[in-house]
Amino acid sequence: DVQLVESGGGSVQAGGSLRLSCAGTGIHLSSAFCVGWFRQAPGKEREGVAVISRGGGGTYYADSVKGRFTISRDNAKKTLYLQMNSLKPEDTAMYYCAVKAGYCGPQWSQPSRIKYWGQGTQVTVS
């Protein structure tokens, strides 16, 4: 079975930073063509935050996080990261690690194209 396990969530004041990590079992994240992060706030639909290509050279970000969040992957450690700076209350959500079916591309943010999901880690900004 494939499992994606997120860590690094928590509560932080506005303007603060957090770094999320994601590791996989039953899957080599380093070989996945496109991996990334989604989030879902209460009462809202799940939305794409950022994705990164296998080689790390291609990244896509939601407009709402550009310039504040940075996605990266360490293929040697088979781990995905999301560095979140200048956090805002509107960033409060459950954050999910995701493995997309196929390559990253213009439709990267569609949850329907995700093959595997993690269980999520809560981020609360006050």
mmCIF file of N, CA and C in Angstrom:
data_model
loop_
_atom_site.group_PDB
_atom_site.id
_atom_site.type_symbol
_atom_site.label_atom_id
_atom_site.label_comp_id
_atom_site.label_asym_id
_atom_site.label_seq_id
_atom_site.Cartn_x
_atom_site.Cartn_y
_atom_site.Cartn_z
ATOM 1 N N ASP A 1 0.836 -1.195 0.000
ATOM 2 C CA ASP A 1 0.000 0.000 0.000
ATOM 3 C C ASP A 1 0.874 1.249 0.000
ATOM 4 N N VAL A 2 0.379 2.247 -0.697
ATOM 5 C CA VAL A 2 1.074 3.529 -0.725
ATOM 6 C C VAL A 2 0.586 4.396 0.418
ATOM 7 N N GLN A 3 1.514 4.957 1.140
ATOM 8 C CA GLN A 3 1.176 5.909 2.196
ATOM 9 C C GLN A 3 2.072 7.124 2.077
ATOM 10 N N LEU A 4 1.445 8.278 2.169
ATOM 11 C CA LEU A 4 2.179 9.538 2.223
ATOM 12 C C LEU A 4 1.962 10.114 3.613
ATOM 13 N N VAL A 5 3.053 10.467 4.273
ATOM 14 C CA VAL A 5 2.963 10.949 5.647
ATOM 15 C C VAL A 5 3.532 12.358 5.719
ATOM 16 N N GLU A 6 2.657 13.288 6.106
ATOM 17 C CA GLU A 6 3.063 14.675 6.253
ATOM 18 C C GLU A 6 3.472 14.970 7.694
ATOM 19 N N SER A 7 4.320 15.949 7.846
ATOM 20 C CA SER A 7 4.694 16.427 9.176
ATOM 21 C C SER A 7 5.058 17.903 9.074
ATOM 22 N N GLY A 8 5.122 18.564 10.239
ATOM 23 C CA GLY A 8 5.564 19.946 10.267
ATOM 24 C C GLY A 8 4.470 20.970 10.456
ATOM 25 N N GLY A 9 3.227 20.527 10.456
ATOM 26 C CA GLY A 9 2.142 21.469 10.680
ATOM 27 C C GLY A 9 2.128 21.961 12.115
ATOM 28 N N GLY A 10 1.276 22.942 12.369
ATOM 29 C CA GLY A 10 1.173 23.476 13.718
ATOM 30 C C GLY A 10 0.478 24.813 13.720
ATOM 31 N N SER A 11 0.574 25.488 14.850
ATOM 32 C CA SER A 11 -0.031 26.802 15.019
ATOM 33 C C SER A 11 1.059 27.859 15.043
ATOM 34 N N VAL A 12 0.817 28.936 14.346
ATOM 35 C CA VAL A 12 1.811 30.003 14.248
ATOM 36 C C VAL A 12 1.088 31.341 14.124
ATOM 37 N N GLN A 13 1.745 32.392 14.562
ATOM 38 C CA GLN A 13 1.175 33.724 14.412
ATOM 39 C C GLN A 13 1.384 34.229 12.997
ATOM 40 N N ALA A 14 0.525 35.125 12.599
ATOM 41 C CA ALA A 14 0.648 35.741 11.281
ATOM 42 C C ALA A 14 2.044 36.336 11.110
ATOM 43 N N GLY A 15 2.610 36.100 9.931
ATOM 44 C CA GLY A 15 3.959 36.547 9.664
ATOM 45 C C GLY A 15 5.021 35.504 9.943
ATOM 46 N N GLY A 16 4.626 34.428 10.598
ATOM 47 C CA GLY A 16 5.558 33.376 10.950
ATOM 48 C C GLY A 16 5.800 32.408 9.807
ATOM 49 N N SER A 17 6.575 31.377 10.108
ATOM 50 C CA SER A 17 6.964 30.388 9.099
ATOM 51 C C SER A 17 6.771 28.975 9.620
ATOM 52 N N LEU A 18 6.547 28.079 8.685
ATOM 53 C CA LEU A 18 6.509 26.649 8.955
ATOM 54 C C LEU A 18 7.103 25.930 7.757
ATOM 55 N N ARG A 19 7.645 24.735 7.998
ATOM 56 C CA ARG A 19 8.094 23.897 6.903
ATOM 57 C C ARG A 19 7.418 22.534 7.016
ATOM 58 N N LEU A 20 6.700 22.193 5.985
ATOM 59 C CA LEU A 20 6.048 20.894 5.915
ATOM 60 C C LEU A 20 6.956 19.907 5.192
ATOM 61 N N SER A 21 6.865 18.648 5.622
ATOM 62 C CA SER A 21 7.608 17.574 4.973
ATOM 63 C C SER A 21 6.656 16.443 4.638
ATOM 64 N N CYS A 22 7.019 15.685 3.623
ATOM 65 C CA CYS A 22 6.218 14.536 3.215
ATOM 66 C C CYS A 22 7.143 13.408 2.808
ATOM 67 N N ALA A 23 6.927 12.248 3.386
ATOM 68 C CA ALA A 23 7.679 11.049 3.018
ATOM 69 C C ALA A 23 6.691 9.964 2.632
ATOM 70 N N GLY A 24 7.137 9.078 1.764
ATOM 71 C CA GLY A 24 6.246 8.041 1.291
ATOM 72 C C GLY A 24 6.718 6.640 1.617
ATOM 73 N N THR A 25 5.771 5.752 1.831
ATOM 74 C CA THR A 25 6.068 4.329 1.917
ATOM 75 C C THR A 25 5.273 3.624 0.837
ATOM 76 N N GLY A 26 5.877 2.591 0.257
ATOM 77 C CA GLY A 26 5.214 1.913 -0.842
ATOM 78 C C GLY A 26 5.323 2.683 -2.145
ATOM 79 N N ILE A 27 6.042 3.759 -2.126
ATOM 80 C CA ILE A 27 6.240 4.580 -3.313
ATOM 81 C C ILE A 27 7.544 5.337 -3.149
ATOM 82 N N HIS A 28 8.264 5.473 -4.243
ATOM 83 C CA HIS A 28 9.478 6.281 -4.212
ATOM 84 C C HIS A 28 9.121 7.670 -4.717
ATOM 85 N N LEU A 29 9.004 8.613 -3.779
ATOM 86 C CA LEU A 29 8.668 9.972 -4.185
ATOM 87 C C LEU A 29 9.673 10.508 -5.191
ATOM 88 N N SER A 30 10.894 10.035 -5.101
ATOM 89 C CA SER A 30 11.924 10.540 -5.999
ATOM 90 C C SER A 30 11.651 10.184 -7.450
ATOM 91 N N SER A 31 10.837 9.164 -7.688
ATOM 92 C CA SER A 31 10.565 8.752 -9.056
ATOM 93 C C SER A 31 9.248 9.282 -9.595
ATOM 94 N N ALA A 32 8.459 9.905 -8.737
ATOM 95 C CA ALA A 32 7.171 10.445 -9.183
ATOM 96 C C ALA A 32 7.393 11.667 -10.058
ATOM 97 N N PHE A 33 6.679 11.728 -11.180
ATOM 98 C CA PHE A 33 6.886 12.835 -12.121
ATOM 99 C C PHE A 33 6.456 14.182 -11.563
ATOM 100 N N CYS A 34 5.433 14.143 -10.749
ATOM 101 C CA CYS A 34 4.904 15.399 -10.230
ATOM 102 C C CYS A 34 4.345 15.169 -8.836
ATOM 103 N N VAL A 35 4.852 15.893 -7.882
ATOM 104 C CA VAL A 35 4.371 15.801 -6.502
ATOM 105 C C VAL A 35 4.124 17.198 -5.974
ATOM 106 N N GLY A 36 3.289 17.303 -4.967
ATOM 107 C CA GLY A 36 3.016 18.645 -4.490
ATOM 108 C C GLY A 36 2.142 18.695 -3.261
ATOM 109 N N TRP A 37 1.602 19.861 -3.042
ATOM 110 C CA TRP A 37 0.802 20.146 -1.857
ATOM 111 C C TRP A 37 -0.527 20.771 -2.251
ATOM 112 N N PHE A 38 -1.570 20.306 -1.584
ATOM 113 C CA PHE A 38 -2.899 20.874 -1.690
ATOM 114 C C PHE A 38 -3.334 21.273 -0.282
ATOM 115 N N ARG A 39 -4.383 22.056 -0.199
ATOM 116 C CA ARG A 39 -4.909 22.408 1.102
ATOM 117 C C ARG A 39 -6.422 22.536 1.040
ATOM 118 N N GLN A 40 -7.037 22.380 2.204
ATOM 119 C CA GLN A 40 -8.488 22.506 2.288
ATOM 120 C C GLN A 40 -8.854 23.157 3.606
ATOM 121 N N ALA A 41 -9.504 24.294 3.501
ATOM 122 C CA ALA A 41 -10.000 24.999 4.671
ATOM 123 C C ALA A 41 -11.428 24.555 4.934
ATOM 124 N N PRO A 42 -11.901 24.690 6.169
ATOM 125 C CA PRO A 42 -13.279 24.292 6.484
ATOM 126 C C PRO A 42 -14.286 25.000 5.587
ATOM 127 N N GLY A 43 -15.177 24.224 5.017
ATOM 128 C CA GLY A 43 -16.222 24.789 4.178
ATOM 129 C C GLY A 43 -15.776 25.169 2.785
ATOM 130 N N LYS A 44 -14.527 24.886 2.452
ATOM 131 C CA LYS A 44 -14.011 25.237 1.130
ATOM 132 C C LYS A 44 -13.547 23.993 0.386
ATOM 133 N N GLU A 45 -13.417 24.136 -0.922
ATOM 134 C CA GLU A 45 -12.933 23.037 -1.728
ATOM 135 C C GLU A 45 -11.418 22.893 -1.584
ATOM 136 N N ARG A 46 -10.953 21.692 -1.828
ATOM 137 C CA ARG A 46 -9.512 21.445 -1.812
ATOM 138 C C ARG A 46 -8.875 22.170 -2.994
ATOM 139 N N GLU A 47 -7.759 22.814 -2.741
ATOM 140 C CA GLU A 47 -7.109 23.595 -3.792
ATOM 141 C C GLU A 47 -5.623 23.291 -3.856
ATOM 142 N N GLY A 48 -5.078 23.420 -5.043
ATOM 143 C CA GLY A 48 -3.653 23.215 -5.227
ATOM 144 C C GLY A 48 -2.862 24.374 -4.669
ATOM 145 N N VAL A 49 -1.779 24.051 -3.986
ATOM 146 C CA VAL A 49 -0.887 25.066 -3.431
ATOM 147 C C VAL A 49 0.377 25.179 -4.281
ATOM 148 N N ALA A 50 1.023 24.048 -4.524
ATOM 149 C CA ALA A 50 2.252 24.039 -5.319
ATOM 150 C C ALA A 50 2.584 22.610 -5.717
ATOM 151 N N VAL A 51 3.215 22.465 -6.885
ATOM 152 C CA VAL A 51 3.713 21.169 -7.319
ATOM 153 C C VAL A 51 5.109 21.359 -7.897
ATOM 154 N N ILE A 52 5.832 20.240 -7.972
ATOM 155 C CA ILE A 52 7.196 20.278 -8.478
ATOM 156 C C ILE A 52 7.446 19.041 -9.316
ATOM 157 N N SER A 53 8.197 19.217 -10.390
ATOM 158 C CA SER A 53 8.494 18.109 -11.291
ATOM 159 C C SER A 53 9.572 17.211 -10.703
ATOM 160 N N ARG A 54 9.773 16.054 -11.330
ATOM 161 C CA ARG A 54 10.690 15.068 -10.782
ATOM 162 C C ARG A 54 12.101 15.612 -10.630
ATOM 163 N N GLY A 55 12.555 16.343 -11.633
ATOM 164 C CA GLY A 55 13.900 16.888 -11.556
ATOM 165 C C GLY A 55 14.008 18.146 -10.721
ATOM 166 N N GLY A 56 12.862 18.686 -10.338
ATOM 167 C CA GLY A 56 12.872 19.887 -9.519
ATOM 168 C C GLY A 56 12.927 21.180 -10.319
ATOM 169 N N GLY A 57 13.055 21.048 -11.636
ATOM 170 C CA GLY A 57 13.196 22.252 -12.430
ATOM 171 C C GLY A 57 11.888 22.940 -12.767
ATOM 172 N N GLY A 58 10.798 22.242 -12.611
ATOM 173 C CA GLY A 58 9.499 22.828 -12.918
ATOM 174 C C GLY A 58 8.646 22.933 -11.677
ATOM 175 N N THR A 59 8.200 24.140 -11.385
ATOM 176 C CA THR A 59 7.330 24.349 -10.226
ATOM 177 C C THR A 59 6.131 25.184 -10.629
ATOM 178 N N TYR A 60 5.037 24.929 -9.985
ATOM 179 C CA TYR A 60 3.809 25.694 -10.184
ATOM 180 C C TYR A 60 3.292 26.085 -8.803
ATOM 181 N N TYR A 61 2.802 27.321 -8.711
ATOM 182 C CA TYR A 61 2.279 27.816 -7.446
ATOM 183 C C TYR A 61 0.911 28.456 -7.650
ATOM 184 N N ALA A 62 0.087 28.343 -6.636
ATOM 185 C CA ALA A 62 -1.142 29.122 -6.617
ATOM 186 C C ALA A 62 -0.769 30.594 -6.471
ATOM 187 N N ASP A 63 -1.546 31.454 -7.103
ATOM 188 C CA ASP A 63 -1.245 32.894 -7.035
ATOM 189 C C ASP A 63 -1.212 33.385 -5.595
ATOM 190 N N SER A 64 -2.043 32.804 -4.752
ATOM 191 C CA SER A 64 -2.168 33.274 -3.375
ATOM 192 C C SER A 64 -0.921 33.003 -2.528
ATOM 193 N N VAL A 65 -0.034 32.118 -2.993
ATOM 194 C CA VAL A 65 1.151 31.789 -2.193
ATOM 195 C C VAL A 65 2.460 32.170 -2.881
ATOM 196 N N LYS A 66 2.385 32.632 -4.104
ATOM 197 C CA LYS A 66 3.612 33.003 -4.826
ATOM 198 C C LYS A 66 4.400 34.048 -4.052
ATOM 199 N N GLY A 67 5.697 33.825 -3.970
ATOM 200 C CA GLY A 67 6.560 34.754 -3.258
ATOM 201 C C GLY A 67 6.649 34.495 -1.770
ATOM 202 N N ARG A 68 5.768 33.626 -1.257
ATOM 203 C CA ARG A 68 5.788 33.326 0.182
ATOM 204 C C ARG A 68 6.114 31.857 0.455
ATOM 205 N N PHE A 69 5.661 30.988 -0.415
ATOM 206 C CA PHE A 69 5.881 29.544 -0.236
ATOM 207 C C PHE A 69 6.901 29.057 -1.262
ATOM 208 N N THR A 70 7.676 28.063 -0.847
ATOM 209 C CA THR A 70 8.642 27.443 -1.747
ATOM 210 C C THR A 70 8.546 25.927 -1.626
ATOM 211 N N ILE A 71 8.323 25.277 -2.757
ATOM 212 C CA ILE A 71 8.277 23.825 -2.777
ATOM 213 C C ILE A 71 9.626 23.294 -3.220
ATOM 214 N N SER A 72 10.038 22.200 -2.615
ATOM 215 C CA SER A 72 11.303 21.582 -3.000
ATOM 216 C C SER A 72 11.227 20.088 -2.719
ATOM 217 N N ARG A 73 12.145 19.362 -3.295
ATOM 218 C CA ARG A 73 12.190 17.929 -3.056
ATOM 219 C C ARG A 73 13.633 17.491 -2.958
ATOM 220 N N ASP A 74 13.879 16.548 -2.083
ATOM 221 C CA ASP A 74 15.198 15.950 -1.939
ATOM 222 C C ASP A 74 15.047 14.506 -2.371
ATOM 223 N N ASN A 75 15.414 14.234 -3.607
ATOM 224 C CA ASN A 75 15.200 12.897 -4.146
ATOM 225 C C ASN A 75 16.064 11.851 -3.445
ATOM 226 N N ALA A 76 17.199 12.264 -2.946
ATOM 227 C CA ALA A 76 18.056 11.323 -2.223
ATOM 228 C C ALA A 76 17.387 10.870 -0.921
ATOM 229 N N LYS A 77 16.697 11.801 -0.295
ATOM 230 C CA LYS A 77 15.986 11.484 0.945
ATOM 231 C C LYS A 77 14.539 11.074 0.699
ATOM 232 N N LYS A 78 14.120 11.138 -0.575
ATOM 233 C CA LYS A 78 12.752 10.752 -0.953
ATOM 234 C C LYS A 78 11.736 11.547 -0.150
ATOM 235 N N THR A 79 11.985 12.836 -0.040
ATOM 236 C CA THR A 79 11.149 13.701 0.779
ATOM 237 C C THR A 79 10.773 14.954 0.020
ATOM 238 N N LEU A 80 9.556 15.390 0.239
ATOM 239 C CA LEU A 80 9.017 16.606 -0.355
ATOM 240 C C LEU A 80 8.850 17.637 0.753
ATOM 241 N N TYR A 81 9.089 18.906 0.405
ATOM 242 C CA TYR A 81 8.998 19.971 1.395
ATOM 243 C C TYR A 81 8.120 21.111 0.890
ATOM 244 N N LEU A 82 7.597 21.860 1.849
ATOM 245 C CA LEU A 82 6.934 23.122 1.538
ATOM 246 C C LEU A 82 7.337 24.121 2.606
ATOM 247 N N GLN A 83 8.171 25.066 2.222
ATOM 248 C CA GLN A 83 8.568 26.141 3.130
ATOM 249 C C GLN A 83 7.541 27.259 3.010
ATOM 250 N N MET A 84 6.924 27.594 4.129
ATOM 251 C CA MET A 84 5.870 28.597 4.133
ATOM 252 C C MET A 84 6.315 29.775 4.998
ATOM 253 N N ASN A 85 6.483 30.908 4.367
ATOM 254 C CA ASN A 85 6.886 32.132 5.057
ATOM 255 C C ASN A 85 5.774 33.165 4.984
ATOM 256 N N SER A 86 5.881 34.169 5.820
ATOM 257 C CA SER A 86 4.901 35.263 5.838
ATOM 258 C C SER A 86 3.485 34.719 5.864
ATOM 259 N N LEU A 87 3.242 33.796 6.747
ATOM 260 C CA LEU A 87 1.938 33.142 6.796
ATOM 261 C C LEU A 87 0.844 34.117 7.182
ATOM 262 N N LYS A 88 -0.333 33.878 6.601
ATOM 263 C CA LYS A 88 -1.495 34.718 6.843
ATOM 264 C C LYS A 88 -2.624 33.864 7.417
ATOM 265 N N PRO A 89 -3.566 34.477 8.100
ATOM 266 C CA PRO A 89 -4.699 33.697 8.629
ATOM 267 C C PRO A 89 -5.427 32.920 7.538
ATOM 268 N N GLU A 90 -5.476 33.460 6.340
ATOM 269 C CA GLU A 90 -6.164 32.764 5.243
ATOM 270 C C GLU A 90 -5.405 31.540 4.751
ATOM 271 N N ASP A 91 -4.200 31.314 5.253
ATOM 272 C CA ASP A 91 -3.465 30.088 4.930
ATOM 273 C C ASP A 91 -3.881 28.930 5.837
ATOM 274 N N THR A 92 -4.696 29.213 6.819
ATOM 275 C CA THR A 92 -5.169 28.169 7.730
ATOM 276 C C THR A 92 -5.940 27.110 6.964
ATOM 277 N N ALA A 93 -5.503 25.870 7.088
ATOM 278 C CA ALA A 93 -6.122 24.763 6.348
ATOM 279 C C ALA A 93 -5.441 23.465 6.731
ATOM 280 N N MET A 94 -6.036 22.374 6.276
ATOM 281 C CA MET A 94 -5.365 21.086 6.315
ATOM 282 C C MET A 94 -4.540 20.995 5.036
ATOM 283 N N TYR A 95 -3.282 20.671 5.167
ATOM 284 C CA TYR A 95 -2.392 20.586 4.028
ATOM 285 C C TYR A 95 -2.102 19.121 3.708
ATOM 286 N N TYR A 96 -2.237 18.792 2.431
ATOM 287 C CA TYR A 96 -2.097 17.418 1.979
ATOM 288 C C TYR A 96 -0.945 17.282 1.002
ATOM 289 N N CYS A 97 -0.144 16.262 1.217
ATOM 290 C CA CYS A 97 0.859 15.869 0.252
ATOM 291 C C CYS A 97 0.155 15.073 -0.846
ATOM 292 N N ALA A 98 0.610 15.225 -2.082
ATOM 293 C CA ALA A 98 -0.087 14.580 -3.191
ATOM 294 C C ALA A 98 0.886 14.135 -4.266
ATOM 295 N N VAL A 99 0.574 13.013 -4.862
ATOM 296 C CA VAL A 99 1.294 12.526 -6.033
ATOM 297 C C VAL A 99 0.345 12.559 -7.206
ATOM 298 N N LYS A 100 0.714 13.324 -8.202
ATOM 299 C CA LYS A 100 -0.141 13.494 -9.372
ATOM 300 C C LYS A 100 0.093 12.360 -10.359
ATOM 301 N N ALA A 101 -0.962 11.969 -11.047
ATOM 302 C CA ALA A 101 -0.823 11.015 -12.133
ATOM 303 C C ALA A 101 -0.221 11.750 -13.317
ATOM 304 N N GLY A 102 0.930 11.304 -13.790
ATOM 305 C CA GLY A 102 1.546 11.944 -14.928
ATOM 306 C C GLY A 102 2.374 13.161 -14.562
ATOM 307 N N TYR A 103 2.602 13.975 -15.576
ATOM 308 C CA TYR A 103 3.475 15.122 -15.435
ATOM 309 C C TYR A 103 2.745 16.326 -14.836
ATOM 310 N N CYS A 104 3.549 17.246 -14.314
ATOM 311 C CA CYS A 104 2.997 18.533 -13.924
ATOM 312 C C CYS A 104 2.623 19.269 -15.213
ATOM 313 N N GLY A 105 1.691 20.184 -15.125
ATOM 314 C CA GLY A 105 1.290 20.918 -16.311
ATOM 315 C C GLY A 105 0.251 21.940 -15.944
ATOM 316 N N PRO A 106 -0.345 22.576 -16.943
ATOM 317 C CA PRO A 106 -1.300 23.656 -16.682
ATOM 318 C C PRO A 106 -2.472 23.253 -15.797
ATOM 319 N N GLN A 107 -2.824 21.978 -15.775
ATOM 320 C CA GLN A 107 -3.948 21.524 -14.954
ATOM 321 C C GLN A 107 -3.492 20.924 -13.639
ATOM 322 N N TRP A 108 -2.335 21.350 -13.181
ATOM 323 C CA TRP A 108 -1.725 20.750 -12.010
ATOM 324 C C TRP A 108 -2.571 20.864 -10.758
ATOM 325 N N SER A 109 -3.414 21.894 -10.682
ATOM 326 C CA SER A 109 -4.115 22.176 -9.432
ATOM 327 C C SER A 109 -5.446 21.452 -9.291
ATOM 328 N N GLN A 110 -5.768 20.610 -10.251
ATOM 329 C CA GLN A 110 -7.053 19.903 -10.180
ATOM 330 C C GLN A 110 -6.943 18.670 -9.294
ATOM 331 N N PRO A 111 -7.680 18.639 -8.198
ATOM 332 C CA PRO A 111 -7.605 17.480 -7.293
ATOM 333 C C PRO A 111 -7.955 16.159 -7.982
ATOM 334 N N SER A 112 -8.747 16.209 -9.030
ATOM 335 C CA SER A 112 -9.169 14.978 -9.712
ATOM 336 C C SER A 112 -7.998 14.270 -10.389
ATOM 337 N N ARG A 113 -6.895 14.988 -10.568
ATOM 338 C CA ARG A 113 -5.732 14.400 -11.249
ATOM 339 C C ARG A 113 -4.703 13.838 -10.272
ATOM 340 N N ILE A 114 -5.043 13.816 -9.003
ATOM 341 C CA ILE A 114 -4.135 13.293 -7.988
ATOM 342 C C ILE A 114 -4.343 11.793 -7.834
ATOM 343 N N LYS A 115 -3.224 11.082 -7.832
ATOM 344 C CA LYS A 115 -3.280 9.620 -7.723
ATOM 345 C C LYS A 115 -3.239 9.164 -6.265
ATOM 346 N N TYR A 116 -2.388 9.812 -5.465
ATOM 347 C CA TYR A 116 -2.259 9.447 -4.058
ATOM 348 C C TYR A 116 -2.320 10.695 -3.185
ATOM 349 N N TRP A 117 -2.970 10.540 -2.043
ATOM 350 C CA TRP A 117 -3.085 11.618 -1.064
ATOM 351 C C TRP A 117 -2.484 11.184 0.263
ATOM 352 N N GLY A 118 -1.923 12.161 0.990
ATOM 353 C CA GLY A 118 -1.563 11.919 2.372
ATOM 354 C C GLY A 118 -2.763 12.154 3.264
ATOM 355 N N GLN A 119 -2.565 11.953 4.560
ATOM 356 C CA GLN A 119 -3.652 12.121 5.522
ATOM 357 C C GLN A 119 -3.836 13.580 5.919
ATOM 358 N N GLY A 120 -2.838 14.378 5.693
ATOM 359 C CA GLY A 120 -2.956 15.800 5.976
ATOM 360 C C GLY A 120 -2.292 16.215 7.281
ATOM 361 N N THR A 121 -1.879 17.463 7.312
ATOM 362 C CA THR A 121 -1.330 18.067 8.523
ATOM 363 C C THR A 121 -1.936 19.460 8.654
ATOM 364 N N GLN A 122 -2.380 19.775 9.857
ATOM 365 C CA GLN A 122 -3.099 21.023 10.079
ATOM 366 C C GLN A 122 -2.137 22.192 10.245
ATOM 367 N N VAL A 123 -2.450 23.264 9.560
ATOM 368 C CA VAL A 123 -1.730 24.528 9.715
ATOM 369 C C VAL A 123 -2.732 25.578 10.154
ATOM 370 N N THR A 124 -2.455 26.228 11.285
ATOM 371 C CA THR A 124 -3.342 27.244 11.814
ATOM 372 C C THR A 124 -2.552 28.524 12.019
ATOM 373 N N VAL A 125 -3.032 29.597 11.405
ATOM 374 C CA VAL A 125 -2.352 30.889 11.499
ATOM 375 C C VAL A 125 -3.300 31.879 12.162
ATOM 376 N N SER A 126 -2.861 32.481 13.233
ATOM 377 C CA SER A 126 -3.734 33.412 13.959
ATOM 378 C C SER A 126 -3.131 34.805 14.038
#
